XYZ file of C-alpha atoms in Angstrom:
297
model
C 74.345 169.505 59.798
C 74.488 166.195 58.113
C 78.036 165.289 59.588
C 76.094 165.936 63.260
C 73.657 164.134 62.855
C 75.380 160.765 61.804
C 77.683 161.510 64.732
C 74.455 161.502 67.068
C 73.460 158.676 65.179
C 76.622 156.481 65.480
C 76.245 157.729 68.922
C 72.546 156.326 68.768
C 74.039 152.614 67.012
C 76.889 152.372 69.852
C 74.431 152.685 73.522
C 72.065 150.425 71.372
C 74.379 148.411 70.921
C 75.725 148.682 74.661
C 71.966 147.853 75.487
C 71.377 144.969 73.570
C 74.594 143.373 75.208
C 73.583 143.552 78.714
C 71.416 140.690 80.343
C 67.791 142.103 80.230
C 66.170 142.935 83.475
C 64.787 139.399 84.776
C 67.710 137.669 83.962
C 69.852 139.864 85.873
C 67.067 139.764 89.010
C 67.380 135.794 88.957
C 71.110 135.864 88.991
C 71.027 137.978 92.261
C 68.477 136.092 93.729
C 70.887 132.917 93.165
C 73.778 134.716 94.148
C 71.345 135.719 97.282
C 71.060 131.958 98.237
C 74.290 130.777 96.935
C 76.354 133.493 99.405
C 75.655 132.007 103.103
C 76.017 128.424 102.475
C 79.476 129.609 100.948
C 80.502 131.632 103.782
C 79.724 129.063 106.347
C 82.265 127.027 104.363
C 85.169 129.171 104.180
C 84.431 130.006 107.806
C 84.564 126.526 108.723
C 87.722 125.502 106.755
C 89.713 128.670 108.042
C 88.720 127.973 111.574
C 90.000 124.541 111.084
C 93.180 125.629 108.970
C 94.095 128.219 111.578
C 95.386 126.045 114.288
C 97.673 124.027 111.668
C 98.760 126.674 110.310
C 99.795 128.530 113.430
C 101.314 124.993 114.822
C 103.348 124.983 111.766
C 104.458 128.515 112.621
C 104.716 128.380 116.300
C 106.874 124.992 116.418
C 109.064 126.848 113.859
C 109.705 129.498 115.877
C 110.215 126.985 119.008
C 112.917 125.188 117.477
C 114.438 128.330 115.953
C 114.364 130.756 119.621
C 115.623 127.805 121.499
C 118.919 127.624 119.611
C 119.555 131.330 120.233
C 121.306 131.997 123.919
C 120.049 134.599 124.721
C 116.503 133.480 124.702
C 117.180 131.323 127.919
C 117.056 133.478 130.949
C 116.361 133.366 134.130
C 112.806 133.118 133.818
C 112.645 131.207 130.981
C 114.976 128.057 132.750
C 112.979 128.594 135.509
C 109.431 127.887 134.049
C 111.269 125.443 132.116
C 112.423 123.646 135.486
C 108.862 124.409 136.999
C 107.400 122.619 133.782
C 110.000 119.511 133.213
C 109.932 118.490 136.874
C 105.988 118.425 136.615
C 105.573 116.494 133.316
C 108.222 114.063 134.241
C 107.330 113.393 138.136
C 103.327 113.564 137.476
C 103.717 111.158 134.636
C 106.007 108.409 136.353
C 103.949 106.754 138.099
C 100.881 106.699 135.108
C 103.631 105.548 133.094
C 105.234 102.642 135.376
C 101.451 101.255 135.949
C 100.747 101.633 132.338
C 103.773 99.859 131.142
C 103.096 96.955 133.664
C 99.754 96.137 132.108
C 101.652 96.357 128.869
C 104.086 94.025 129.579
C 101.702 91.660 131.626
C 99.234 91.502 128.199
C 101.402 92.185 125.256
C 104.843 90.482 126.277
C 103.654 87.966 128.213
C 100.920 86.754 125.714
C 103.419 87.511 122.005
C 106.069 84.998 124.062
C 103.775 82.406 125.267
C 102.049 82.120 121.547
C 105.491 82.347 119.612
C 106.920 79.983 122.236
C 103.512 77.434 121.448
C 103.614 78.124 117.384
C 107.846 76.902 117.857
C 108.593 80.571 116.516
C 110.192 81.721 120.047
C 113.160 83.526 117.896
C 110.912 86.029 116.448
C 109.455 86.969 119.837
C 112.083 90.128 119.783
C 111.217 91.667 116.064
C 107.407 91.056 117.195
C 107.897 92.941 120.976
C 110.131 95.684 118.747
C 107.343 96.114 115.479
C 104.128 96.045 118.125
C 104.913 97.251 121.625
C 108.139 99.419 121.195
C 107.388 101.171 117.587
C 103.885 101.483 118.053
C 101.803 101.012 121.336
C 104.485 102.648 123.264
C 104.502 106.238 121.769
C 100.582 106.362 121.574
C 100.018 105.437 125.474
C 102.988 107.700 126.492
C 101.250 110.281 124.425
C 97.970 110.241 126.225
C 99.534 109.808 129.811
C 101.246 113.128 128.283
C 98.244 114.341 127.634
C 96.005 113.938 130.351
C 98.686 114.334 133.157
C 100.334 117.227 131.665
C 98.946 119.022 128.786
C 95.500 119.119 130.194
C 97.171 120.976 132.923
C 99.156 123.941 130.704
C 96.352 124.217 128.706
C 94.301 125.164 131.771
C 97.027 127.682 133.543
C 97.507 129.309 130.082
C 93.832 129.308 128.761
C 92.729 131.305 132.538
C 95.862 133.682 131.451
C 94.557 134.440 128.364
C 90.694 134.903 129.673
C 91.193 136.658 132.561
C 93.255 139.213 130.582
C 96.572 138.521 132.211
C 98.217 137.303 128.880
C 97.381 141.444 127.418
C 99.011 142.686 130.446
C 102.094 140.725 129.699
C 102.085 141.781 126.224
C 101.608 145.356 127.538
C 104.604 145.435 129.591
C 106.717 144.246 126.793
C 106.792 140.711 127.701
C 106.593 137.913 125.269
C 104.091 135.304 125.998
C 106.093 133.228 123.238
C 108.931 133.122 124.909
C 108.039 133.004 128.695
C 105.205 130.141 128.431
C 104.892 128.432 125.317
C 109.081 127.785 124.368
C 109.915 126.682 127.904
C 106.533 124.166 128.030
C 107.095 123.059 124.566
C 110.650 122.182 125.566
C 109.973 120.693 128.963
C 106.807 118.331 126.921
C 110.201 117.093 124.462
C 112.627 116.190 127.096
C 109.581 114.686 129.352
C 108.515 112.703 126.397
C 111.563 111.390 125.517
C 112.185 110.108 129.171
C 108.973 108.577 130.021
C 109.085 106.561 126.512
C 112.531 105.357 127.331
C 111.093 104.221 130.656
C 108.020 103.183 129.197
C 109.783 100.415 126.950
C 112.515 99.393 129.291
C 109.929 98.635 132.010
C 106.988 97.216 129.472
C 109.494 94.618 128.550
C 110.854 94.068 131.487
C 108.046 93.248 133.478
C 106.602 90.824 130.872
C 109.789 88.480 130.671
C 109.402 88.458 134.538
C 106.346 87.058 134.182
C 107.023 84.646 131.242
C 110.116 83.486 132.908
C 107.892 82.959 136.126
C 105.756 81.037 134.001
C 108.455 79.292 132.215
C 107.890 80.305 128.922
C 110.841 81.486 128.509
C 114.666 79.804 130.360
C 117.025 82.756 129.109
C 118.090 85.451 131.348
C 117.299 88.910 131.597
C 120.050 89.848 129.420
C 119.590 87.770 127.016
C 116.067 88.474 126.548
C 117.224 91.906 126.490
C 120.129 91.384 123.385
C 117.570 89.401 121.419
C 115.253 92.610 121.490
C 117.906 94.533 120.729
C 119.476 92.574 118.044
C 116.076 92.862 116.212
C 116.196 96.196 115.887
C 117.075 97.171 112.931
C 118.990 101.000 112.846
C 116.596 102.956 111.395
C 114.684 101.790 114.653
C 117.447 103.206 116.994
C 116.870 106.694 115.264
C 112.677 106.071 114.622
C 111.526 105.337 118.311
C 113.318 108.201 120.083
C 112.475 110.631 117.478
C 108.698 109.138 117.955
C 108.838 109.898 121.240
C 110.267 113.165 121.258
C 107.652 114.335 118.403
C 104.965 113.270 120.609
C 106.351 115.212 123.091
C 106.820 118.285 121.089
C 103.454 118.403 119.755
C 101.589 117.445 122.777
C 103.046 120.777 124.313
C 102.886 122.959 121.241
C 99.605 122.126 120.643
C 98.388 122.241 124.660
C 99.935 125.952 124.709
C 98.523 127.138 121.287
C 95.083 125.876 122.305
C 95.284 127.459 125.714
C 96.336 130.872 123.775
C 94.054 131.124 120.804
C 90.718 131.540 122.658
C 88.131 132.911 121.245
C 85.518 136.016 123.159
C 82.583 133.115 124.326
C 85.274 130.357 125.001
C 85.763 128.859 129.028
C 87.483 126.082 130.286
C 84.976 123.904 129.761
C 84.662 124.459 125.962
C 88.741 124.505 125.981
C 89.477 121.505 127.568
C 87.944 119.321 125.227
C 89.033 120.742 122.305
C 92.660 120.674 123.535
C 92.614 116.718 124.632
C 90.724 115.919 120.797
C 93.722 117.780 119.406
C 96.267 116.453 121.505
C 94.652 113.066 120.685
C 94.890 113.573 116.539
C 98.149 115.393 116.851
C 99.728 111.929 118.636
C 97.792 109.217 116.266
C 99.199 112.199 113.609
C 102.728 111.467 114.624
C 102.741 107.584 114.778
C 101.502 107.479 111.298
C 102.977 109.662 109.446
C 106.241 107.631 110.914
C 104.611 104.535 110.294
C 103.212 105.538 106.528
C 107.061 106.509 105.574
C 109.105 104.429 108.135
């Protein structure tokens, strides 16, 4: 009897005990009415930053995977070279002529202006290290980059982002077709060669048409080709590596990122809400590029 009741009293001791350890009644209202108020400013937070982490994240993934399926064979078929062909002959031929006007003004300001001012200040030998540092390492791949982007990228971005919305890209992914491989790798790859090609003719023509005009203005009494070794002489050879692989980048991620936007739509998106956010992405992805190269370079 006696060894019972201690038992129901050390039973008694331990809930008491249990009791007095948990948070009395208002305390534990006031804590959910804080975590009540605390929960939906936090949500709207993590929503926000994983929205905006998404795309980088699947960028990272998807230009990983471009690089990877296009050194395989067997992922360039017929179709694929032909949207590839479709794509190249587009960015290349629709940006030419944005690209020769551009690089006129270019040279007509930039050149023309950095020879007549070295040329006045007597420091006319560092007129090719200043044309190579300003115009060729840095204005170049940033105006290329938008004509990119407005000529071209706009444009993929639109055929792909109707795909997706009108249901199109589903069917393809119900007949067993990869929307990877057909649209994005081929574009991607077509944006990289395009890129490449319109910077090269972006520089050679930028510089170009300013010593015409500096030599019509006689600033400057060397020929063409010696104008031309002085710039090239200033480049250093991390430069000869740098500015192509600029250019190229911008390339890459102007069509990665035009694709990927055009793809990851959400139920209430259109073209209108699509096409800005794919030219404000295109936009950070090239300033993105040129420093980074500048930061470390």
């Amino acid at each position: 009897m006696s060894e019972r009741v201690g038992s129901e009293g050390a039973g008694n001791d331990g809930a008491g005990s249990i009791r007095a350890g948990a948070p009395p009644g208002p305390w534990r209202a006031r804590l959910a009415a804080l975590s009540g108020r605390v929960r939906p400013p936090l949500a709207a937070i993590g929503r926000l930053t994983r929205h905006q982490v998404r795309f980088a994240l699947v960028l990272v993934g998807a230009g990983w995977g471009v690089l990877r399926e296009t050194l395989r064979p067997y992922t360039w078929r017929r179709t694929v070279r032909q949207e590839f062909r479709l794509c190249l002959r587009q960015v290349v031929g629709g940006g030419f002529l944005s690209v020769l006007v551009t690089a006129t003004l270019a040279g007509l300001t930039v050149v023309s202006q950095a020879a007549y001012w070295l040329g006045f200040a007597g420091m006319a030998q560092m007129t090719g290290s200043i044309l190579v540092s300003v115009l060729v390492r840095e204005i170049a791949p940033v105006l290329v980059g938008v004509i990119l982007l407005g000529r071209s990228g706009m444009l993929s971005l639109t055929e792909i982002g109707m795909l997706t919305l009108g249901g199109q890209i589903r069917a393809m992914e119900a007949q067993g077709l990869d929307p990877f491989l057909l649209l994005v790798l081929p574009r991607t790859f077509a944006f990289t060669v395009g890129g490449f090609t319109l910077g090269i003719i972006f520089a050679t023509v930028s510089l170009l048409m300013g010593f015409i005009v500096t030599h019509t203005a006689g600033v400057i009494s060397t020929s063409v080709w010696t104008f031309f070794s002085n710039v090239l002489r200033a480049m250093s050879a991390w430069d000869f590596l740098i500015i192509p692989l600029k250019f190229v980048l911008v390339g890459y991620c102007i069509g990665l990122g035009s694709c990927l936007t055009g793809l990851l739509v959400d139920r209430d998106d259109t073209i209108a809400t699509l096409m800005p956010r794919g030219f404000a992405r295109g936009i950070l992805l090239v300033l993105g590029v040129n420093i980074v190269f500048s930061l470390g370079f």
